[in-house]
C-alpha cells in the first residue's frame, strides 16, 4: 500500500517518459549535487560526472531533479525515478537498487562542533557523545555502530531534512554535535562563514558513493555499461578538470585517493 500511494503522489506531479530515457534524482548536497536559486539545472561534481558518462553512452536523460533525500531514495526504490545519487550501500538499499562496480566518489563522514565548544567537547570516541544532543540527516546512511551506540546509551538526537539545515541547527544551538559528510560540510561552512569545526582526526565512516539504479525500471546490463563507461571517463583529462573545479579528491579504480 505504501508503495502504491507513494507512486501515485509522485506521478501526479511528474509525467512519465519513454523507457529509453532516464529520470535521475538527487538531493541538495553540494559540491556533489545542487541547484542555484531560481535555476532548476542540477550541478555539482557527481551530477556533472553522471551527465558526462551518459553522454558518452548516448543515453538520454529525460529529467534530472533535486528532491529531499528520503523522497529521492524511496522514489528510486519504487521505480518512479530510474536512478539516484550520491548513494552509499547498506543492506536495504542493495536489496532494492543496482549498484555499479565503479563508484562516483569516496565520502568521509565526520563529527562537527561549534568552535566555541572546542574546549568543552573534547571528542575522543563515541563515549564523548554521552550527555550531548546529536544531529543527523533523516534518511542518511549512518553506520550500524552509530545507531547501536545511540540506542544502547539513550543518546538524544534530532533529525533535519538536509545538510544545510543540519549545520544551521548546530550553529543555533539546537544540537551540540552533528555527523556530516566532510566535503559538503566544508563548502557550506566556507560559503556562510559558520563558526563550526570538523573533527577530521576521528572519521565516523569512509565509504564509496554511487549512482544507484532502480531494480524496478533499469536492467543490470545498463548498470554494467554505465560502470564501464564511468571507469573509462575517469582516465580522461576532463575528469581531472571536474575534480579540480569542485575541489573533490580524485581517485581511480586501482587507487582510492590520489
PDB file of C-alpha atoms in Angstrom:
ATOM      1  CA  UNK A   1       0.000   0.000   0.000  1.00  0.00           C
ATOM      2  CA  UNK A   2       2.829   2.432   0.889  1.00  0.00           C
ATOM      3  CA  UNK A   3       4.429   1.826  -2.497  1.00  0.00           C
ATOM      4  CA  UNK A   4       1.183   2.455  -4.377  1.00  0.00           C
ATOM      5  CA  UNK A   5       0.396   5.692  -2.524  1.00  0.00           C
ATOM      6  CA  UNK A   6       3.959   6.976  -2.939  1.00  0.00           C
ATOM      7  CA  UNK A   7       3.970   6.276  -6.672  1.00  0.00           C
ATOM      8  CA  UNK A   8       0.560   7.868  -7.258  1.00  0.00           C
ATOM      9  CA  UNK A   9       1.513  11.060  -5.417  1.00  0.00           C
ATOM     10  CA  UNK A  10       4.735  11.444  -7.358  1.00  0.00           C
ATOM     11  CA  UNK A  11       3.182  10.675 -10.720  1.00  0.00           C
ATOM     12  CA  UNK A  12       0.519  13.320 -10.119  1.00  0.00           C
ATOM     13  CA  UNK A  13       3.322  15.889 -10.060  1.00  0.00           C
ATOM     14  CA  UNK A  14       5.737  14.449 -12.616  1.00  0.00           C
ATOM     15  CA  UNK A  15       4.881  12.974 -16.032  1.00  0.00           C
ATOM     16  CA  UNK A  16       6.277   9.654 -17.234  1.00  0.00           C
ATOM     17  CA  UNK A  17       8.632   9.302 -20.183  1.00  0.00           C
ATOM     18  CA  UNK A  18       9.704   6.711 -22.737  1.00  0.00           C
ATOM     19  CA  UNK A  19      11.500   3.656 -21.385  1.00  0.00           C
ATOM     20  CA  UNK A  20      14.794   4.545 -23.080  1.00  0.00           C
ATOM     21  CA  UNK A  21      15.036   7.880 -21.244  1.00  0.00           C
ATOM     22  CA  UNK A  22      16.153   8.042 -17.624  1.00  0.00           C
ATOM     23  CA  UNK A  23      14.760  10.141 -14.777  1.00  0.00           C
ATOM     24  CA  UNK A  24      17.655  10.835 -12.390  1.00  0.00           C
ATOM     25  CA  UNK A  25      17.004  12.010  -8.830  1.00  0.00           C
ATOM     26  CA  UNK A  26      19.334  13.562  -6.272  1.00  0.00           C
ATOM     27  CA  UNK A  27      19.244  15.641  -3.116  1.00  0.00           C
ATOM     28  CA  UNK A  28      20.740  19.045  -2.303  1.00  0.00           C
ATOM     29  CA  UNK A  29      24.280  18.064  -1.318  1.00  0.00           C
ATOM     30  CA  UNK A  30      26.957  20.478  -2.589  1.00  0.00           C
ATOM     31  CA  UNK A  31      29.542  20.153  -4.014  1.00  0.00           C
ATOM     32  CA  UNK A  32      28.256  16.776  -5.235  1.00  0.00           C
ATOM     33  CA  UNK A  33      24.740  17.787  -6.346  1.00  0.00           C
ATOM     34  CA  UNK A  34      22.935  21.105  -6.002  1.00  0.00           C
ATOM     35  CA  UNK A  35      20.897  23.794  -7.765  1.00  0.00           C
ATOM     36  CA  UNK A  36      21.235  27.569  -7.782  1.00  0.00           C
ATOM     37  CA  UNK A  37      18.350  29.750  -6.654  1.00  0.00           C
ATOM     38  CA  UNK A  38      15.872  30.259  -9.475  1.00  0.00           C
ATOM     39  CA  UNK A  39      17.693  27.781 -11.749  1.00  0.00           C
ATOM     40  CA  UNK A  40      16.484  24.139 -11.943  1.00  0.00           C
ATOM     41  CA  UNK A  41      19.693  22.818 -13.566  1.00  0.00           C
ATOM     42  CA  UNK A  42      21.326  20.198 -11.327  1.00  0.00           C
ATOM     43  CA  UNK A  43      25.022  20.973 -10.905  1.00  0.00           C
ATOM     44  CA  UNK A  44      27.903  19.590  -8.871  1.00  0.00           C
ATOM     45  CA  UNK A  45      30.674  17.017  -9.115  1.00  0.00           C
ATOM     46  CA  UNK A  46      28.518  13.875  -9.057  1.00  0.00           C
ATOM     47  CA  UNK A  47      25.793  15.429 -11.230  1.00  0.00           C
ATOM     48  CA  UNK A  48      28.220  16.507 -13.935  1.00  0.00           C
ATOM     49  CA  UNK A  49      30.082  13.178 -13.762  1.00  0.00           C
ATOM     50  CA  UNK A  50      26.806  11.288 -14.245  1.00  0.00           C
ATOM     51  CA  UNK A  51      25.748  13.555 -17.122  1.00  0.00           C
ATOM     52  CA  UNK A  52      29.121  13.238 -18.885  1.00  0.00           C
ATOM     53  CA  UNK A  53      29.118   9.446 -18.565  1.00  0.00           C
ATOM     54  CA  UNK A  54      25.612   9.133 -20.014  1.00  0.00           C
ATOM     55  CA  UNK A  55      26.544  11.492 -22.871  1.00  0.00           C
ATOM     56  CA  UNK A  56      29.415   9.201 -23.768  1.00  0.00           C
ATOM     57  CA  UNK A  57      26.958   6.277 -23.723  1.00  0.00           C
ATOM     58  CA  UNK A  58      24.456   8.174 -25.928  1.00  0.00           C
ATOM     59  CA  UNK A  59      21.963   7.507 -23.131  1.00  0.00           C
ATOM     60  CA  UNK A  60      19.331  10.280 -22.918  1.00  0.00           C
ATOM     61  CA  UNK A  61      18.194  11.712 -19.585  1.00  0.00           C
ATOM     62  CA  UNK A  62      14.595  12.905 -19.575  1.00  0.00           C
ATOM     63  CA  UNK A  63      14.830  14.712 -16.223  1.00  0.00           C
ATOM     64  CA  UNK A  64      17.471  15.321 -13.586  1.00  0.00           C
ATOM     65  CA  UNK A  65      15.886  16.794 -10.453  1.00  0.00           C
ATOM     66  CA  UNK A  66      16.579  17.589  -6.799  1.00  0.00           C
ATOM     67  CA  UNK A  67      14.285  16.235  -4.043  1.00  0.00           C
ATOM     68  CA  UNK A  68      14.561  15.756  -0.286  1.00  0.00           C
ATOM     69  CA  UNK A  69      16.866  12.755   0.181  1.00  0.00           C
ATOM     70  CA  UNK A  70      14.272  10.347   1.578  1.00  0.00           C
ATOM     71  CA  UNK A  71      11.894  11.089  -1.315  1.00  0.00           C
ATOM     72  CA  UNK A  72      14.647  10.685  -3.917  1.00  0.00           C
ATOM     73  CA  UNK A  73      15.734   7.367  -2.424  1.00  0.00           C
ATOM     74  CA  UNK A  74      12.271   5.858  -1.968  1.00  0.00           C
ATOM     75  CA  UNK A  75      11.150   7.058  -5.389  1.00  0.00           C
ATOM     76  CA  UNK A  76      14.067   5.132  -6.882  1.00  0.00           C
ATOM     77  CA  UNK A  77      13.176   2.059  -4.806  1.00  0.00           C
ATOM     78  CA  UNK A  78       9.718   2.057  -6.406  1.00  0.00           C
ATOM     79  CA  UNK A  79      10.843   2.842  -9.973  1.00  0.00           C
ATOM     80  CA  UNK A  80       9.354   6.341 -10.032  1.00  0.00           C
ATOM     81  CA  UNK A  81      12.929   7.529 -10.616  1.00  0.00           C
ATOM     82  CA  UNK A  82      15.410   5.402 -12.544  1.00  0.00           C
ATOM     83  CA  UNK A  83      18.485   6.297 -10.503  1.00  0.00           C
ATOM     84  CA  UNK A  84      19.621   8.335  -7.503  1.00  0.00           C
ATOM     85  CA  UNK A  85      22.933   9.898  -6.474  1.00  0.00           C
ATOM     86  CA  UNK A  86      25.060  10.080  -4.446  1.00  0.00           C
ATOM     87  CA  UNK A  87      24.133   6.911  -2.519  1.00  0.00           C
ATOM     88  CA  UNK A  88      26.219   4.631  -0.319  1.00  0.00           C
ATOM     89  CA  UNK A  89      25.442   0.950   0.193  1.00  0.00           C
ATOM     90  CA  UNK A  90      23.578  -0.750   3.010  1.00  0.00           C
ATOM     91  CA  UNK A  91      21.581  -3.976   3.195  1.00  0.00           C
ATOM     92  CA  UNK A  92      18.189  -2.431   2.434  1.00  0.00           C
ATOM     93  CA  UNK A  93      19.480  -0.403  -0.499  1.00  0.00           C
ATOM     94  CA  UNK A  94      21.303  -3.358  -2.051  1.00  0.00           C
ATOM     95  CA  UNK A  95      18.065  -5.337  -1.968  1.00  0.00           C
ATOM     96  CA  UNK A  96      16.187  -2.638  -3.901  1.00  0.00           C
ATOM     97  CA  UNK A  97      18.836  -0.935  -6.043  1.00  0.00           C
ATOM     98  CA  UNK A  98      21.532  -1.882  -8.546  1.00  0.00           C
ATOM     99  CA  UNK A  99      24.968  -0.574  -7.546  1.00  0.00           C
ATOM    100  CA  UNK A 100      27.615  -0.308 -10.302  1.00  0.00           C
ATOM    101  CA  UNK A 101      31.065  -1.734  -9.637  1.00  0.00           C
ATOM    102  CA  UNK A 102      32.530   1.744 -10.088  1.00  0.00           C
ATOM    103  CA  UNK A 103      31.634   4.437  -7.523  1.00  0.00           C
ATOM    104  CA  UNK A 104      31.333   8.142  -8.245  1.00  0.00           C
ATOM    105  CA  UNK A 105      33.385   9.320  -5.283  1.00  0.00           C
ATOM    106  CA  UNK A 106      34.616   8.339  -1.818  1.00  0.00           C
ATOM    107  CA  UNK A 107      32.969  10.167   1.056  1.00  0.00           C
ATOM    108  CA  UNK A 108      34.077  10.746   4.643  1.00  0.00           C
ATOM    109  CA  UNK A 109      31.561  11.402   7.428  1.00  0.00           C
ATOM    110  CA  UNK A 110      32.907  13.300  10.453  1.00  0.00           C
ATOM    111  CA  UNK A 111      31.713  14.881  13.675  1.00  0.00           C
ATOM    112  CA  UNK A 112      31.283  18.676  13.674  1.00  0.00           C
ATOM    113  CA  UNK A 113      31.014  21.009  16.669  1.00  0.00           C
ATOM    114  CA  UNK A 114      30.780  24.750  17.299  1.00  0.00           C
ATOM    115  CA  UNK A 115      34.195  26.401  17.601  1.00  0.00           C
ATOM    116  CA  UNK A 116      33.055  27.931  20.892  1.00  0.00           C
ATOM    117  CA  UNK A 117      32.617  24.415  22.317  1.00  0.00           C
ATOM    118  CA  UNK A 118      36.062  23.154  21.317  1.00  0.00           C
ATOM    119  CA  UNK A 119      37.376  23.071  24.879  1.00  0.00           C
ATOM    120  CA  UNK A 120      34.137  21.728  26.352  1.00  0.00           C
ATOM    121  CA  UNK A 121      33.682  18.931  23.788  1.00  0.00           C
ATOM    122  CA  UNK A 122      36.990  17.085  23.511  1.00  0.00           C
ATOM    123  CA  UNK A 123      35.853  14.278  21.219  1.00  0.00           C
ATOM    124  CA  UNK A 124      37.904  11.076  21.518  1.00  0.00           C
ATOM    125  CA  UNK A 125      35.396   8.284  20.980  1.00  0.00           C
ATOM    126  CA  UNK A 126      31.650   7.589  20.889  1.00  0.00           C
ATOM    127  CA  UNK A 127      31.676   7.822  24.689  1.00  0.00           C
ATOM    128  CA  UNK A 128      32.205  11.569  24.225  1.00  0.00           C
ATOM    129  CA  UNK A 129      28.627  11.765  22.891  1.00  0.00           C
ATOM    130  CA  UNK A 130      27.075  10.863  26.240  1.00  0.00           C
ATOM    131  CA  UNK A 131      25.152  13.860  27.560  1.00  0.00           C
ATOM    132  CA  UNK A 132      25.234  15.670  24.210  1.00  0.00           C
ATOM    133  CA  UNK A 133      22.442  16.341  21.710  1.00  0.00           C
ATOM    134  CA  UNK A 134      23.339  14.745  18.387  1.00  0.00           C
ATOM    135  CA  UNK A 135      22.185  15.972  14.966  1.00  0.00           C
ATOM    136  CA  UNK A 136      21.616  13.735  11.922  1.00  0.00           C
ATOM    137  CA  UNK A 137      20.022  13.990   8.454  1.00  0.00           C
ATOM    138  CA  UNK A 138      16.853  11.950   8.034  1.00  0.00           C
ATOM    139  CA  UNK A 139      17.364   9.002   5.687  1.00  0.00           C
ATOM    140  CA  UNK A 140      21.167   9.251   5.504  1.00  0.00           C
ATOM    141  CA  UNK A 141      23.139   6.019   5.680  1.00  0.00           C
ATOM    142  CA  UNK A 142      24.902   6.115   9.056  1.00  0.00           C
ATOM    143  CA  UNK A 143      26.980   3.103  10.135  1.00  0.00           C
ATOM    144  CA  UNK A 144      25.362   0.499  12.361  1.00  0.00           C
ATOM    145  CA  UNK A 145      27.766   1.190  15.237  1.00  0.00           C
ATOM    146  CA  UNK A 146      26.410   4.757  15.424  1.00  0.00           C
ATOM    147  CA  UNK A 147      22.808   3.549  15.741  1.00  0.00           C
ATOM    148  CA  UNK A 148      23.805   0.882  18.268  1.00  0.00           C
ATOM    149  CA  UNK A 149      25.586   3.443  20.435  1.00  0.00           C
ATOM    150  CA  UNK A 150      22.610   5.828  20.249  1.00  0.00           C
ATOM    151  CA  UNK A 151      20.206   3.070  21.285  1.00  0.00           C
ATOM    152  CA  UNK A 152      22.360   1.493  23.995  1.00  0.00           C
ATOM    153  CA  UNK A 153      23.258   4.812  25.626  1.00  0.00           C
ATOM    154  CA  UNK A 154      19.954   6.638  25.194  1.00  0.00           C
ATOM    155  CA  UNK A 155      21.589   9.412  23.162  1.00  0.00           C
ATOM    156  CA  UNK A 156      19.208  12.271  22.365  1.00  0.00           C
ATOM    157  CA  UNK A 157      19.227  13.066  18.639  1.00  0.00           C
ATOM    158  CA  UNK A 158      17.359  15.362  16.261  1.00  0.00           C
ATOM    159  CA  UNK A 159      16.995  14.960  12.501  1.00  0.00           C
ATOM    160  CA  UNK A 160      16.980  17.527   9.708  1.00  0.00           C
ATOM    161  CA  UNK A 161      15.953  17.259   6.053  1.00  0.00           C
ATOM    162  CA  UNK A 162      19.365  18.113   4.557  1.00  0.00           C
ATOM    163  CA  UNK A 163      22.962  19.136   5.253  1.00  0.00           C
ATOM    164  CA  UNK A 164      22.438  22.901   5.278  1.00  0.00           C
ATOM    165  CA  UNK A 165      19.544  22.668   7.746  1.00  0.00           C
ATOM    166  CA  UNK A 166      21.599  20.387   9.995  1.00  0.00           C
ATOM    167  CA  UNK A 167      24.511  22.840  10.057  1.00  0.00           C
ATOM    168  CA  UNK A 168      22.110  25.681  10.923  1.00  0.00           C
ATOM    169  CA  UNK A 169      20.693  23.607  13.789  1.00  0.00           C
ATOM    170  CA  UNK A 170      24.222  23.289  15.169  1.00  0.00           C
ATOM    171  CA  UNK A 171      25.016  26.983  14.719  1.00  0.00           C
ATOM    172  CA  UNK A 172      21.782  27.956  16.528  1.00  0.00           C
ATOM    173  CA  UNK A 173      22.441  25.616  19.455  1.00  0.00           C
ATOM    174  CA  UNK A 174      19.604  23.176  18.829  1.00  0.00           C
ATOM    175  CA  UNK A 175      22.140  20.334  18.888  1.00  0.00           C
ATOM    176  CA  UNK A 176      25.649  20.056  20.328  1.00  0.00           C
ATOM    177  CA  UNK A 177      27.382  17.863  17.751  1.00  0.00           C
ATOM    178  CA  UNK A 178      26.486  16.513  14.316  1.00  0.00           C
ATOM    179  CA  UNK A 179      27.665  13.866  11.852  1.00  0.00           C
ATOM    180  CA  UNK A 180      28.061  15.152   8.300  1.00  0.00           C
ATOM    181  CA  UNK A 181      29.918  14.482   5.057  1.00  0.00           C
ATOM    182  CA  UNK A 182      33.185  16.414   5.267  1.00  0.00           C
ATOM    183  CA  UNK A 183      33.462  17.967   1.783  1.00  0.00           C
ATOM    184  CA  UNK A 184      29.809  19.051   1.674  1.00  0.00           C
ATOM    185  CA  UNK A 185      30.034  20.498   5.195  1.00  0.00           C
ATOM    186  CA  UNK A 186      33.200  22.465   4.386  1.00  0.00           C
ATOM    187  CA  UNK A 187      31.530  24.061   1.385  1.00  0.00           C
ATOM    188  CA  UNK A 188      28.590  25.338   3.463  1.00  0.00           C
ATOM    189  CA  UNK A 189      30.863  26.428   6.322  1.00  0.00           C
ATOM    190  CA  UNK A 190      33.117  28.401   3.979  1.00  0.00           C
ATOM    191  CA  UNK A 191      30.246  29.918   1.989  1.00  0.00           C
ATOM    192  CA  UNK A 192      28.261  31.117   5.014  1.00  0.00           C
ATOM    193  CA  UNK A 193      31.152  31.605   7.492  1.00  0.00           C
ATOM    194  CA  UNK A 194      29.568  29.234  10.002  1.00  0.00           C
ATOM    195  CA  UNK A 195      31.621  29.182  13.252  1.00  0.00           C
ATOM    196  CA  UNK A 196      31.994  25.400  13.142  1.00  0.00           C
ATOM    197  CA  UNK A 197      34.875  22.949  13.279  1.00  0.00           C
ATOM    198  CA  UNK A 198      35.264  19.478  11.761  1.00  0.00           C
ATOM    199  CA  UNK A 199      36.814  16.699  13.862  1.00  0.00           C
ATOM    200  CA  UNK A 200      38.641  15.074  10.964  1.00  0.00           C
ATOM    201  CA  UNK A 201      41.141  13.069  13.022  1.00  0.00           C
ATOM    202  CA  UNK A 202      38.311  10.732  14.105  1.00  0.00           C
ATOM    203  CA  UNK A 203      36.252   9.983  10.954  1.00  0.00           C
ATOM    204  CA  UNK A 204      32.966   8.207  11.569  1.00  0.00           C
ATOM    205  CA  UNK A 205      32.920   6.490   8.191  1.00  0.00           C
ATOM    206  CA  UNK A 206      34.692   6.468   4.814  1.00  0.00           C
ATOM    207  CA  UNK A 207      32.580   4.897   2.062  1.00  0.00           C
ATOM    208  CA  UNK A 208      32.167   4.935  -1.721  1.00  0.00           C
ATOM    209  CA  UNK A 209      29.142   6.776  -3.115  1.00  0.00           C
ATOM    210  CA  UNK A 210      27.335   5.671  -6.261  1.00  0.00           C
ATOM    211  CA  UNK A 211      24.720   6.405  -8.855  1.00  0.00           C
ATOM    212  CA  UNK A 212      22.302   3.676  -7.706  1.00  0.00           C
ATOM    213  CA  UNK A 213      19.717   2.357 -10.176  1.00  0.00           C
ATOM    214  CA  UNK A 214      16.161   1.159  -9.594  1.00  0.00           C
ATOM    215  CA  UNK A 215      15.648  -2.587  -9.974  1.00  0.00           C
ATOM    216  CA  UNK A 216      12.050  -1.761 -10.898  1.00  0.00           C
ATOM    217  CA  UNK A 217      12.894   0.168 -14.079  1.00  0.00           C
ATOM    218  CA  UNK A 218      16.522  -0.424 -15.103  1.00  0.00           C
ATOM    219  CA  UNK A 219      18.294  -3.553 -16.344  1.00  0.00           C
ATOM    220  CA  UNK A 220      21.531  -4.871 -14.867  1.00  0.00           C
ATOM    221  CA  UNK A 221      23.033  -4.625 -18.377  1.00  0.00           C
ATOM    222  CA  UNK A 222      22.599  -0.841 -18.378  1.00  0.00           C
ATOM    223  CA  UNK A 223      24.166  -0.640 -14.923  1.00  0.00           C
ATOM    224  CA  UNK A 224      27.209  -2.623 -16.093  1.00  0.00           C
ATOM    225  CA  UNK A 225      27.537  -0.425 -19.171  1.00  0.00           C
ATOM    226  CA  UNK A 226      27.384   2.710 -17.027  1.00  0.00           C
ATOM    227  CA  UNK A 227      30.066   1.319 -14.716  1.00  0.00           C
ATOM    228  CA  UNK A 228      32.432   0.554 -17.606  1.00  0.00           C
ATOM    229  CA  UNK A 229      31.918   3.983 -19.175  1.00  0.00           C
ATOM    230  CA  UNK A 230      32.381   5.729 -15.825  1.00  0.00           C
ATOM    231  CA  UNK A 231      35.659   3.874 -15.324  1.00  0.00           C
ATOM    232  CA  UNK A 232      36.830   4.974 -18.773  1.00  0.00           C
ATOM    233  CA  UNK A 233      35.807   8.595 -18.179  1.00  0.00           C
ATOM    234  CA  UNK A 234      37.952   8.716 -15.038  1.00  0.00           C
ATOM    235  CA  UNK A 235      41.036   8.172 -17.222  1.00  0.00           C
ATOM    236  CA  UNK A 236      40.441  11.440 -19.081  1.00  0.00           C
ATOM    237  CA  UNK A 237      41.659  14.988 -18.561  1.00  0.00           C
ATOM    238  CA  UNK A 238      38.026  16.098 -18.381  1.00  0.00           C
ATOM    239  CA  UNK A 239      37.620  14.064 -15.199  1.00  0.00           C
ATOM    240  CA  UNK A 240      40.657  15.684 -13.568  1.00  0.00           C
ATOM    241  CA  UNK A 241      39.297  19.103 -14.552  1.00  0.00           C
ATOM    242  CA  UNK A 242      35.945  18.220 -12.947  1.00  0.00           C
ATOM    243  CA  UNK A 243      37.661  17.176  -9.720  1.00  0.00           C
ATOM    244  CA  UNK A 244      39.615  20.444  -9.529  1.00  0.00           C
ATOM    245  CA  UNK A 245      36.534  22.510 -10.378  1.00  0.00           C
ATOM    246  CA  UNK A 246      34.596  21.140  -7.402  1.00  0.00           C
ATOM    247  CA  UNK A 247      37.618  20.631  -5.087  1.00  0.00           C
ATOM    248  CA  UNK A 248      36.923  16.910  -4.775  1.00  0.00           C
ATOM    249  CA  UNK A 249      39.695  14.344  -4.247  1.00  0.00           C
ATOM    250  CA  UNK A 250      40.142  12.317  -7.424  1.00  0.00           C
ATOM    251  CA  UNK A 251      40.518   8.560  -7.413  1.00  0.00           C
ATOM    252  CA  UNK A 252      40.605   5.697  -9.868  1.00  0.00           C
ATOM    253  CA  UNK A 253      39.643   2.025  -9.807  1.00  0.00           C
ATOM    254  CA  UNK A 254      43.006   0.828  -8.529  1.00  0.00           C
ATOM    255  CA  UNK A 255      43.819   3.675  -6.162  1.00  0.00           C
ATOM    256  CA  UNK A 256      41.177   5.100  -3.867  1.00  0.00           C
ATOM    257  CA  UNK A 257      42.837   8.500  -3.455  1.00  0.00           C
ATOM    258  CA  UNK A 258      45.477  10.332  -5.402  1.00  0.00           C
TER     259      UNK A 258
END
